[in-house]
XYZ file of C-alpha atoms in Angstrom:
739
model
C 0.000 0.000 0.000
C 1.262 3.469 -0.822
C 2.171 5.748 2.082
C -0.367 8.149 0.611
C -3.227 5.686 1.096
C -6.081 6.912 3.255
C -7.979 3.650 3.595
C -7.483 0.709 5.937
C -6.410 -2.629 4.571
C -8.846 -5.463 4.085
C -7.679 -7.348 7.209
C -8.468 -4.286 9.310
C -11.955 -4.113 7.832
C -12.367 -7.819 8.600
C -11.213 -7.236 12.152
C -13.780 -4.464 12.625
C -16.501 -6.825 11.396
C -15.367 -9.513 13.826
C -15.314 -7.100 16.730
C -18.747 -5.756 15.829
C -20.024 -9.340 15.889
C -18.962 -9.700 19.493
C -15.666 -11.519 19.047
C -12.964 -11.515 21.720
C -10.872 -8.378 22.346
C -8.217 -7.565 19.825
C -5.316 -8.974 21.831
C -6.818 -12.461 21.574
C -7.729 -12.387 17.873
C -4.839 -10.526 16.333
C -2.758 -13.646 15.669
C -5.484 -15.370 13.655
C -6.325 -12.276 11.661
C -2.740 -11.307 10.821
C -0.719 -14.457 10.076
C 2.157 -12.498 8.480
C 5.743 -11.543 9.167
C 4.678 -8.854 11.629
C 2.762 -11.453 13.574
C 5.750 -13.789 13.530
C 7.942 -11.038 14.946
C 5.329 -10.178 17.563
C 5.237 -13.789 18.774
C 8.965 -13.701 19.524
C 9.151 -10.336 21.327
C 8.846 -9.978 25.084
C 8.589 -6.489 26.594
C 9.330 -6.012 30.291
C 8.282 -2.632 31.659
C 10.087 -1.650 34.858
C 8.711 0.523 37.671
C 9.340 3.649 35.577
C 7.681 2.230 32.469
C 10.960 1.825 30.561
C 10.680 -0.993 27.979
C 13.245 -3.786 28.100
C 12.749 -5.622 24.828
C 13.949 -9.219 24.459
C 13.798 -11.204 21.218
C 15.808 -13.823 19.311
C 16.804 -11.550 16.405
C 17.997 -7.993 15.885
C 15.022 -7.329 13.612
C 12.586 -8.521 16.260
C 13.934 -6.193 18.968
C 13.649 -3.298 16.507
C 10.037 -4.370 15.902
C 9.501 -4.251 19.669
C 11.156 -0.845 19.938
C 8.829 0.639 17.322
C 5.796 -0.935 18.991
C 6.812 0.409 22.413
C 7.372 3.917 21.037
C 3.903 3.850 19.523
C 2.461 2.757 22.859
C 4.082 5.652 24.674
C 3.862 8.517 22.193
C 2.360 7.667 18.824
C 1.313 11.269 18.218
C 4.918 12.469 18.194
C 6.172 9.470 16.213
C 3.681 10.200 13.465
C 4.331 13.947 13.667
C 8.073 13.550 13.188
C 7.701 11.119 10.316
C 5.141 13.368 8.617
C 7.546 16.276 8.788
C 10.575 14.277 7.682
C 8.859 13.017 4.530
C 7.586 16.481 3.638
C 3.843 16.136 4.211
C 3.280 18.577 7.072
C 1.219 20.953 4.896
C -1.397 18.205 4.649
C -1.944 18.660 8.386
C -1.099 22.317 8.984
C -1.800 24.024 5.690
C 0.277 26.800 4.113
C 2.126 27.557 7.369
C 4.012 24.276 6.973
C 4.498 24.440 3.223
C 8.000 25.953 3.338
C 9.458 22.975 5.188
C 7.743 20.529 2.824
C 9.144 22.387 -0.180
C 12.673 22.224 1.229
C 12.369 18.475 1.668
C 11.004 18.142 -1.850
C 13.859 20.226 -3.254
C 16.377 18.041 -1.430
C 14.532 14.927 -2.690
C 14.371 13.413 0.777
C 11.785 10.798 -0.132
C 13.521 9.529 -3.259
C 16.953 9.415 -1.637
C 15.487 7.559 1.331
C 13.759 5.041 -0.908
C 17.017 4.563 -2.805
C 18.972 4.035 0.412
C 16.525 1.391 1.563
C 16.710 -0.348 -1.819
C 20.519 -0.529 -1.558
C 20.469 -2.261 1.808
C 21.554 -5.927 2.019
C 18.752 -8.334 2.783
C 19.913 -9.184 6.315
C 19.988 -5.573 7.410
C 16.882 -4.626 5.454
C 14.942 -6.885 7.787
C 15.468 -4.375 10.595
C 14.015 -1.481 8.653
C 11.109 -3.712 7.636
C 10.652 -4.614 11.285
C 10.621 -0.969 12.353
C 7.769 -0.136 9.973
C 6.003 -3.376 10.833
C 6.153 -2.583 14.550
C 4.404 0.754 14.042
C 1.845 -0.741 11.678
C 1.217 -3.650 14.038
C 0.474 -1.243 16.862
C -1.938 0.664 14.639
C -3.891 -2.345 13.521
C -3.964 -3.902 16.989
C -5.322 -0.611 18.355
C -8.232 0.302 16.065
C -9.213 3.020 18.540
C -6.053 4.893 17.507
C -6.681 7.613 14.966
C -3.590 8.491 12.935
C -3.887 11.990 11.549
C -2.201 11.184 8.242
C -0.096 8.026 7.994
C -2.157 4.854 7.977
C 0.775 2.675 6.926
C 4.436 3.275 7.681
C 7.049 2.110 5.171
C 10.669 1.112 5.873
C 12.242 3.915 3.815
C 10.691 6.442 6.186
C 13.302 5.505 8.792
C 15.981 6.921 6.502
C 14.037 10.108 5.822
C 13.949 10.859 9.538
C 17.724 11.251 9.767
C 18.196 12.647 6.286
C 15.832 15.478 7.161
C 17.796 16.167 10.340
C 21.229 16.403 8.793
C 21.594 20.032 7.805
C 21.239 23.387 9.516
C 18.695 26.029 8.614
C 21.487 28.362 7.473
C 24.488 27.255 5.474
C 27.231 29.849 4.988
C 24.627 32.614 4.972
C 22.215 30.836 2.632
C 18.806 29.922 4.042
C 17.362 26.558 3.119
C 13.950 28.202 3.206
C 15.044 30.271 0.221
C 15.209 27.166 -1.946
C 14.199 28.041 -5.509
C 10.646 26.982 -6.386
C 8.521 27.505 -9.478
C 4.909 27.852 -8.393
C 2.658 26.646 -11.212
C -0.331 28.462 -9.708
C 1.447 31.813 -9.852
C 3.434 30.932 -12.987
C 6.555 32.371 -11.370
C 9.797 31.435 -9.655
C 9.920 32.241 -5.950
C 11.235 30.680 -2.716
C 9.867 28.219 -0.192
C 9.710 30.944 2.456
C 7.680 33.145 0.140
C 5.180 30.338 -0.342
C 5.036 29.344 3.296
C 6.156 31.164 6.406
C 9.486 31.691 8.114
C 8.519 29.464 10.989
C 6.443 26.360 11.484
C 3.152 26.439 13.415
C 3.349 26.166 17.184
C 2.238 22.542 17.099
C 5.335 21.514 15.234
C 9.045 21.103 15.742
C 10.137 24.649 14.970
C 13.503 23.623 13.601
C 14.050 23.046 9.922
C 16.351 20.088 9.273
C 17.884 20.433 12.744
C 16.737 18.479 15.824
C 19.257 20.059 18.180
C 18.513 23.450 19.769
C 21.427 25.757 20.597
C 21.745 24.472 24.176
C 24.142 21.731 23.056
C 25.118 18.697 25.138
C 27.553 17.524 27.802
C 29.808 14.473 27.487
C 32.539 13.313 29.886
C 34.739 10.214 29.940
C 36.885 9.365 32.979
C 39.669 6.798 32.733
C 40.805 4.229 35.324
C 43.614 6.422 36.668
C 41.010 8.953 37.835
C 38.453 6.378 38.994
C 38.259 5.105 42.581
C 37.146 1.678 41.337
C 39.734 1.508 38.551
C 36.910 1.325 35.991
C 36.172 3.849 33.262
C 33.143 6.121 33.691
C 30.928 7.853 31.121
C 28.516 10.798 31.453
C 25.919 10.989 28.632
C 23.875 14.182 28.489
C 22.163 15.447 25.327
C 20.568 18.887 25.581
C 17.568 19.066 23.292
C 13.951 20.185 23.380
C 11.566 18.726 25.936
C 8.726 18.982 23.406
C 8.288 18.692 19.660
C 10.620 16.881 17.291
C 13.721 14.953 18.251
C 12.564 13.751 21.680
C 14.721 11.135 23.401
C 13.110 7.778 24.160
C 14.730 5.434 26.670
C 14.800 1.726 25.850
C 16.831 -1.436 26.377
C 17.194 -3.969 23.556
C 18.402 -7.542 24.067
C 18.728 -9.678 20.951
C 20.099 -13.219 20.859
C 21.912 -12.153 17.674
C 23.986 -9.659 19.630
C 22.244 -6.294 19.391
C 22.161 -5.731 23.146
C 22.183 -2.069 23.983
C 20.559 0.252 26.499
C 20.171 3.991 26.099
C 17.938 6.213 24.049
C 16.531 6.285 20.546
C 15.043 9.373 18.990
C 11.284 8.932 18.787
C 10.306 7.537 15.411
C 13.689 5.922 14.747
C 14.826 2.295 14.967
C 18.320 2.554 16.492
C 19.752 3.356 19.915
C 21.549 6.648 19.340
C 23.521 6.847 22.603
C 23.941 4.178 25.233
C 25.986 1.195 26.304
C 26.243 -2.544 25.873
C 28.102 -5.180 27.899
C 31.534 -3.921 26.868
C 31.376 -0.249 25.916
C 29.298 2.914 25.723
C 29.145 6.191 23.881
C 27.349 9.501 23.625
C 27.260 12.401 21.189
C 27.555 16.164 21.234
C 26.719 18.342 18.269
C 29.711 19.371 16.211
C 30.464 22.628 14.426
C 32.689 20.768 11.974
C 31.676 22.214 8.608
C 29.468 19.614 6.951
C 27.731 21.751 4.304
C 28.584 24.491 1.838
C 26.919 27.026 -0.418
C 28.319 27.286 -3.957
C 27.516 30.493 -5.839
C 26.000 29.701 -9.207
C 25.248 31.882 -12.253
C 22.558 31.303 -14.895
C 23.626 34.048 -17.340
C 21.480 33.295 -20.410
C 17.716 33.756 -20.111
C 17.289 31.869 -23.398
C 19.050 28.846 -21.918
C 17.824 29.071 -18.315
C 19.260 25.740 -17.148
C 22.859 26.423 -18.190
C 25.184 27.557 -15.414
C 28.838 28.528 -15.466
C 31.350 25.821 -14.584
C 35.042 25.259 -15.386
C 35.248 27.943 -18.078
C 32.154 26.626 -19.843
C 28.635 25.599 -18.942
C 26.787 22.708 -17.407
C 23.089 22.017 -17.537
C 21.086 22.064 -14.302
C 18.377 19.508 -13.613
C 14.749 20.513 -13.216
C 11.882 18.358 -12.067
C 8.321 18.726 -10.840
C 6.622 17.431 -7.749
C 3.070 17.578 -6.439
C 2.451 18.552 -2.833
C -0.844 18.577 -1.049
C -1.837 21.497 1.145
C -4.734 21.619 3.571
C -6.983 24.611 2.934
C -9.660 24.589 5.622
C -10.964 21.003 5.396
C -9.878 20.336 1.816
C -6.597 18.936 0.500
C -5.489 20.896 -2.538
C -2.856 19.531 -4.903
C -0.225 22.020 -6.032
C 2.567 21.477 -8.526
C 6.035 22.903 -8.047
C 9.251 22.828 -10.023
C 12.728 22.626 -8.495
C 16.244 23.098 -9.797
C 19.612 21.621 -8.831
C 23.197 21.760 -10.047
C 25.823 19.078 -9.529
C 26.404 20.636 -6.107
C 22.793 20.379 -4.990
C 19.457 22.239 -4.835
C 19.469 25.904 -5.849
C 18.546 28.657 -3.393
C 18.325 32.417 -3.761
C 21.294 34.237 -2.283
C 20.943 37.998 -2.270
C 20.527 39.052 -5.899
C 21.925 35.767 -7.183
C 21.843 32.044 -6.537
C 23.722 29.331 -4.706
C 23.580 25.546 -4.688
C 23.695 23.704 -1.373
C 25.625 20.516 -0.691
C 25.276 18.640 2.607
C 27.627 15.900 3.781
C 26.375 12.350 3.199
C 22.944 13.618 2.198
C 22.842 11.405 -0.876
C 24.747 8.528 0.729
C 22.944 8.248 4.062
C 24.383 5.619 6.397
C 23.629 7.066 9.838
C 21.320 4.256 10.949
C 23.743 1.628 9.718
C 26.603 3.250 11.617
C 24.651 3.428 14.887
C 23.735 -0.221 14.453
C 27.394 -1.196 14.024
C 28.370 0.914 17.049
C 25.755 -0.812 19.193
C 27.045 -4.269 18.187
C 30.730 -3.429 18.700
C 32.433 -5.294 21.542
C 35.773 -3.514 21.891
C 37.541 -0.317 20.922
C 38.761 -1.612 17.562
C 35.320 -2.723 16.380
C 33.749 0.497 17.643
C 36.381 2.524 15.843
C 35.705 0.531 12.676
C 32.038 1.488 12.963
C 32.909 5.169 13.393
C 35.257 4.951 10.408
C 32.197 4.671 8.144
C 32.046 8.486 8.667
C 28.310 8.634 8.060
C 27.431 11.222 10.746
C 27.320 14.824 9.551
C 26.371 16.445 12.874
C 27.940 14.536 15.770
C 31.035 14.271 17.912
C 31.432 11.022 19.854
C 32.607 10.340 23.438
C 33.427 6.739 24.401
C 34.479 4.489 27.302
C 34.816 0.720 27.710
C 35.527 -2.153 30.106
C 39.169 -2.296 28.992
C 39.621 1.169 30.475
C 39.787 3.090 27.205
C 38.365 6.582 26.971
C 38.126 8.285 23.597
C 36.751 11.353 21.838
C 36.514 12.245 18.161
C 35.429 15.596 16.743
C 32.983 15.285 13.864
C 32.592 12.343 11.542
C 31.481 13.143 7.983
C 33.728 16.092 7.113
C 34.177 16.986 3.411
C 37.728 17.436 2.167
C 38.146 20.942 0.761
C 40.762 22.997 -1.024
C 42.908 25.346 1.020
C 42.368 29.030 0.382
C 38.624 29.787 0.163
C 36.719 31.025 3.187
C 34.454 28.028 3.710
C 32.263 29.921 6.162
C 30.892 31.926 3.223
C 29.524 30.939 -0.200
C 32.353 29.926 -2.538
C 32.647 30.142 -6.312
C 30.715 27.185 -7.673
C 32.086 27.733 -11.174
C 35.616 26.830 -10.064
C 36.120 23.030 -10.046
C 38.956 23.491 -7.543
C 36.247 24.272 -4.983
C 34.459 20.954 -5.501
C 34.661 18.620 -2.517
C 37.412 16.033 -2.794
C 35.619 13.235 -1.011
C 35.641 13.048 2.786
C 38.374 13.147 5.369
C 39.444 9.723 6.542
C 38.589 8.938 10.128
C 42.272 9.112 11.112
C 42.393 12.740 9.991
C 39.719 13.918 12.432
C 40.707 15.522 15.765
C 40.646 12.734 18.336
C 41.972 11.838 21.783
C 42.486 8.412 23.308
C 43.536 7.817 26.907
C 45.152 11.219 27.574
C 47.546 11.470 30.512
C 45.062 13.666 32.382
C 42.714 10.689 32.697
C 39.626 12.554 31.478
C 38.025 14.050 28.362
C 35.092 16.439 28.081
C 33.138 18.064 25.288
C 30.224 20.486 25.517
C 29.952 21.575 21.869
C 33.143 23.557 22.418
C 36.599 23.383 20.864
C 38.227 19.931 20.886
C 41.576 21.653 21.430
C 40.727 22.171 25.115
C 39.049 18.805 25.656
C 41.355 17.604 28.434
C 44.048 18.745 30.868
C 46.990 20.998 30.119
C 49.710 19.330 28.101
C 47.452 16.669 26.609
C 45.392 18.746 24.206
C 45.481 18.602 20.431
C 47.125 21.387 18.445
C 44.673 23.294 16.257
C 47.472 24.020 13.797
C 47.401 20.390 12.743
C 43.874 20.566 11.317
C 42.030 22.614 8.673
C 40.036 25.521 10.176
C 36.749 24.015 8.977
C 37.414 20.843 10.984
C 36.683 22.364 14.407
C 35.725 26.060 14.375
C 34.025 26.052 17.788
C 35.274 28.450 20.473
C 35.510 27.540 24.128
C 32.281 27.890 26.125
C 31.087 28.251 29.695
C 30.005 24.633 30.130
C 33.403 23.427 28.903
C 35.206 25.657 31.407
C 32.998 24.315 34.187
C 33.542 20.744 33.019
C 37.317 21.118 33.045
C 37.165 22.635 36.521
C 35.012 19.800 37.881
C 36.913 16.962 36.221
C 40.377 18.196 37.117
C 39.461 18.818 40.748
C 38.720 15.166 41.539
C 41.553 12.618 41.384
C 39.396 9.661 42.465
C 35.962 9.652 40.881
C 33.275 7.355 42.215
C 30.051 6.372 40.483
C 28.162 8.340 43.126
C 30.329 11.424 42.637
C 29.657 11.307 38.897
C 25.913 11.068 39.578
C 26.123 14.255 41.638
C 28.309 16.075 39.093
C 25.853 15.279 36.300
C 23.452 17.714 37.989
C 26.046 20.172 39.278
C 24.567 23.662 39.691
C 27.663 25.818 40.107
C 27.564 28.858 37.843
C 31.219 29.513 37.164
C 30.365 32.565 35.079
C 29.067 34.373 38.186
C 32.488 35.168 39.758
C 33.552 36.777 36.481
C 30.675 39.256 36.450
C 29.402 39.965 39.955
C 32.521 41.778 41.294
C 32.336 44.300 38.439
C 28.648 44.814 39.184
C 29.427 45.469 42.835
C 32.178 47.928 41.853
C 29.699 49.854 39.701
C 27.211 49.954 42.580
C 29.822 51.343 44.941
C 30.713 54.072 42.423
C 27.035 54.816 41.859
C 26.566 55.148 45.613
C 29.105 57.928 45.642
C 27.832 59.699 42.537
C 24.087 59.096 42.636
C 23.021 57.528 45.964
C 19.288 57.905 45.302
C 19.694 55.698 42.248
C 21.861 53.153 44.070
C 19.606 52.605 47.086
C 16.863 50.639 45.224
C 19.578 48.183 44.178
C 20.954 47.613 47.689
C 19.056 44.391 48.410
C 19.912 42.882 45.038
C 23.606 43.733 45.312
C 23.756 42.410 48.870
C 22.259 39.074 47.761
C 24.648 38.766 44.819
C 27.717 39.784 46.817
C 27.044 37.127 49.490
C 26.110 34.378 47.039
C 28.348 31.332 46.607
C 27.531 31.033 42.891
C 25.584 27.770 43.328
C 22.088 27.640 41.884
C 19.480 26.501 44.372
C 15.697 26.609 44.278
C 15.743 28.635 47.522
C 18.251 31.201 46.223
C 17.083 34.728 45.270
C 20.628 35.480 44.082
C 20.278 32.793 41.425
C 17.155 34.517 40.127
C 18.891 37.882 40.038
C 21.986 36.573 38.289
C 20.185 34.516 35.637
C 17.748 37.301 34.751
C 20.555 39.855 34.762
C 23.003 37.781 32.723
C 20.296 36.885 30.219
C 19.766 40.591 29.473
C 23.389 41.653 29.812
C 24.541 39.156 27.162
C 22.271 40.917 24.650
C 23.548 44.428 25.327
C 26.754 46.309 24.578
C 28.479 46.273 27.978
C 30.967 49.024 27.146
C 28.584 51.886 26.367
C 27.312 54.531 28.760
C 27.667 54.900 32.505
C 26.996 51.969 34.817
C 26.140 49.500 32.012
C 25.818 46.533 34.390
C 23.583 48.364 36.800
C 21.339 49.646 34.007
C 20.523 46.022 33.278
C 20.137 45.201 36.969
C 17.661 48.066 37.295
C 15.538 46.442 34.574
C 15.599 43.145 36.451
C 14.740 44.727 39.781
C 11.858 46.658 38.222
C 10.419 43.493 36.690
C 10.759 41.444 39.872
C 9.002 44.106 41.916
C 6.204 44.340 39.362
C 5.754 40.561 39.194
C 6.433 39.537 42.802
C 6.336 42.721 44.932
C 9.894 41.956 46.036
C 13.406 41.844 44.640
C 14.329 38.631 46.477
C 12.448 35.850 44.701
C 13.737 32.266 45.141
C 14.808 30.684 41.864
C 12.425 27.775 42.387
C 9.475 30.160 42.368
C 10.513 31.429 38.956
C 12.050 28.337 37.344
C 9.745 25.318 36.918
C 9.188 22.206 34.865
C 5.699 21.360 33.682
C 4.582 18.778 31.152
C 2.153 19.882 28.472
C 1.187 18.239 25.191
C 4.103 16.513 23.490
C 4.012 19.064 20.662
C 4.755 21.923 23.031
C 1.801 23.824 21.553
C -0.270 23.667 24.729
C 0.370 26.811 26.810
C 1.948 26.519 30.229
C -0.356 27.145 33.166
C 0.742 28.790 36.410
C -2.147 27.089 38.205
C -1.372 23.584 36.937
C 1.074 21.217 38.679
C 4.747 22.034 38.173
C 8.003 21.462 40.012
C 10.790 23.866 40.980
C 14.267 23.048 39.737
C 17.729 24.510 40.227
C 18.662 23.918 36.580
C 19.435 26.971 34.468
C 20.579 27.924 30.950
C 23.953 26.519 29.942
C 25.437 29.919 29.160
C 25.671 30.538 32.908
C 28.303 27.787 33.022
C 25.958 25.384 34.809
C 26.071 21.658 34.061
C 22.399 21.053 34.986
C 21.007 22.766 31.918
C 17.359 23.853 31.844
C 16.377 26.641 29.477
C 12.903 28.030 30.036
C 10.166 29.965 28.308
C 7.966 32.496 30.048
C 4.570 31.348 31.198
C 1.304 33.184 30.457
C 1.717 35.859 33.141
C 5.408 36.401 32.464
C 6.325 35.759 36.111
C 7.468 32.185 35.806
C 9.417 30.322 33.170
C 8.980 26.661 32.305
C 11.670 24.356 30.989
C 11.589 23.710 27.244
C 15.097 22.385 26.579
C 18.301 21.229 28.217
C 18.948 18.012 30.180
C 16.689 15.427 28.545
C 17.821 11.814 28.817
C 20.799 11.715 31.190
C 22.928 8.618 31.715
C 25.992 7.564 33.678
C 27.803 4.245 33.267
C 30.598 2.529 35.179
C 32.400 -0.036 33.025
C 33.304 -2.793 35.465
C 33.142 -6.481 34.493
C 29.362 -6.060 34.697
C 28.709 -2.428 33.699
C 26.140 -0.619 35.815
C 24.167 2.427 34.810
C 21.712 5.029 36.002
C 19.509 7.288 33.915
C 16.683 9.784 34.035
C 14.422 11.606 31.591
C 12.851 15.014 32.087
C 9.243 13.996 32.682
C 8.478 10.312 32.244
C 8.276 7.502 29.726
C 4.730 8.092 28.460
C 3.172 11.138 26.823
C -0.295 10.016 27.932
C -1.508 12.266 30.790
C -3.466 9.326 32.250
C -0.362 7.141 32.504
C 1.443 6.765 35.850
C 4.625 7.352 33.847
C 3.609 10.749 32.494
C 5.396 12.813 35.161
C 6.868 10.287 37.596
C 10.550 10.768 36.728
C 10.163 14.538 36.996
C 10.176 14.249 40.785
C 13.725 12.854 40.616
C 14.847 15.001 37.704
C 13.837 18.268 39.346
C 16.167 17.621 42.298
C 18.978 16.088 40.238
C 18.611 12.393 41.071
C 18.850 9.258 38.949
C 16.933 5.996 38.743
C 18.540 2.615 38.108
C 18.863 1.668 34.434
C 18.572 -2.118 34.497
C 20.568 -4.008 31.884
C 21.301 -7.583 32.929
C 18.464 -10.039 32.139
C 18.113 -11.340 35.684
C 17.804 -7.791 37.012
C 15.286 -6.849 34.343
C 13.078 -9.850 35.057
C 13.259 -9.315 38.813
C 12.348 -5.632 38.502
C 9.663 -5.997 35.818
C 6.265 -4.606 36.749
C 4.621 -5.685 33.476
C 5.588 -8.366 30.972
C 3.788 -8.852 27.663
C 4.082 -9.495 23.951
C 3.016 -6.911 21.351
C -0.701 -7.173 20.690
C -1.393 -9.519 23.581
C -2.717 -9.504 27.122
C -0.054 -8.696 29.670
C 1.137 -11.670 31.701
C 1.566 -9.749 34.970
C-alpha cells in the first residue's frame, strides 16, 4: 500500500466486522487475523516494563527487537512518532496548511523521499529486515489498536526511517544561505519564488520549529573518565544530550536484548529504529553536536535567459536539472494539490542568495548511512570494532565520546567532514564555477581531531573546541587541522567541566551522579565583582539611584555562585546575565547596573519583592508533546535549580515564560541523562525530564520529573536477571499482559 493511502487494509476491515459481531478483544484475535511476518515477529518479542515504564525488549533476532522498539514507542507517544515522520517526509502541509508548506518544499527540493527510498533499496537483505521490522512494529500497533486515529499516515514504510535522519542532517542556514530560500517555481502563480515566500518563516506552534535540525542551541555535555582517575579503577561515562523537551527529536529510553547480539541500552530518537547513545556489555558512547563544517553554499550563475538551465562551470557551462513534484496542502478542510518545479546543479538544490543564486551541498545527504553506523556501534564489543564502525564516517552532525571495560576513553570531533581545497573562506559561499572548490571526497577517520587515553585521565566536550578537551599538556594542536574541521570556540560549560573533572583525582560512580546535575555557575564570579564595583561608584555619585539596588547587590555579593531553588541570588543573576549578554556592555555609565535596574523593576512588578527564590521562577511542567499547549501557572509544576547553559551550569534547563510572564517553564536542556561505570558487569543510572509516556493518564507521564527536578537518577537495568526481577509488566506486542 502506498504511504499516501487513506484507507485501511482489508484485514483491518475484517477485524472491525469480527469485533462488531462480538468476538474476543483484539489482543486475543490478532494472531489469527494477521498471520504475516509482523505477527511472527510479535510472537517472539517480550517487553518487560520496569517501575518507571521503561521498555526492556527481548527477542531472538535484531530485527525482532527493533520491531519491539517501534511498537513500544507507539504505545508511549504515537502522536509524536507520526508527527516527526510526517515532517521528515515532507507532508506537514497536509496537516497544517500553508504555514508548513516551506518545510515541505525544502524536503522536496532536497529529494528526501527519493533518496530515502534509494537508500533502503541498496540495503543488504539481512539488514533490510530491521528497517522492515521498524515499519512493521508501528503498523502492528496501529492495527492492533483500532481506537487509535492516525492523523495522516495509515501505513508506515521502511524507507521512512531513513528520511527521519536525512531530514535532520543540515542546519537552517548554510554559509549565509537559508534553506527556506530554496528556488521553487509555483505553477499556480506561474513564477519562480522561494519556499519561504510560499510558506512562512517558521512552522506552526504545534510543530518542531527547527528546519532540518533536531538540536537546539543548548548543546550537550559528554565526559569520559579513565581508570587512573576512577576510585574503582573502571572507566566512567557521562551521557547528556541537551535538546527540546517537546516537539521533534525527543529522546526515548529503551533497552534492547537480541540473541543475535544487538544488546544495547540507552535512548533512541522517537520515530527511529536505532539506539543513538547508550551502552552494551563492553562499551558505551554519547554524542555532542559538532560545528565541523558539513555543508557548503556554492555560488552559481545562470547568465542566459534563453538557456535558463545552463550555469557557469570550469570555463564553460553545465546544464542544471529541473523536475516537478506535487504537494498537497490543507486549505480549511480540503486537501489541494499544487505542482512545483525545483532546480539543482551538480552541487545540490538551488537557493536564492541575495541578488543571485547558490547551490547547497550537505555531507552524506545522498549517501545516508547514519542508521547503519549506529547499528554497528551498538554491536561493537571492543575499541577496535567500535572505531571501525565510526570509520564509516556517516554522521554529519555529531562528535562522539566513548568508554569501555578495557579502560579506554576516547573522543573524536565530527565524523562526515568533506575534504576541501585550502584558500577559500568556507564559512561563506564559494565560487561554484571553479572546479577546484568541488569537494574532494571526505576526510578519513584518522584525519579527524581525536583523543584516546590522555595522561590527564579525562576528556570532556560540551559543543566547544576539541583543542581544550582535556588537561593541560594533553590537548590537540589546532594548527594540525584545517580551520573548517573544528571552528568552535571555548564555552562556559566546557570551562565548568574542566574545573570539575580536574578537581577530583578519584571519581566514584556516586560522585559522577552528583556532578551530572552540578549547579555551580562559574560565570558568576567573572561578572558579579564588576557589578558590585559599579554599585559602589554609583553610591558615591548618585546615591538615590543606588539605594533601590541595595538588596539585590547584597544578595549577589554574598552568594556562593551555586544555583538553588531557595536562592534569590540565582534569580537575580540569571535574569541579569540573560539581558546583559544581549547588550553592549561598554557603552554609557553603569552598564551593568542599568541592566540590573531592569531586572529589579520586573521582579518588583511581578512579585512585589526583589528577592524571589529561583524555584518560584524556574519550573518544569509537562504539556502536550508538541509543546503547543500553553503553560499554566495554576497547573502542577516542580521547581528546579537547573538553568541555561550559558551561565556555566552543568544542569542545563532553558525556560520559556509562562502566560503571566512571572514564571518560566523548561523547554530544553537536560533530557535523557545517563551515567555508566564499566566494570566487568557495567552498571548504569539514567533519568528523563518527565516520564516515559506522553499520555496524561499514565502513571509514567510525570513520575521521573520528581527525581529530575532535584537532580537524582533511577537505576537503568541491563542484565536479564535484574530486568526480570524488577519488571512490573511483561507482555508481547498485541497480547494480554502476563503480569
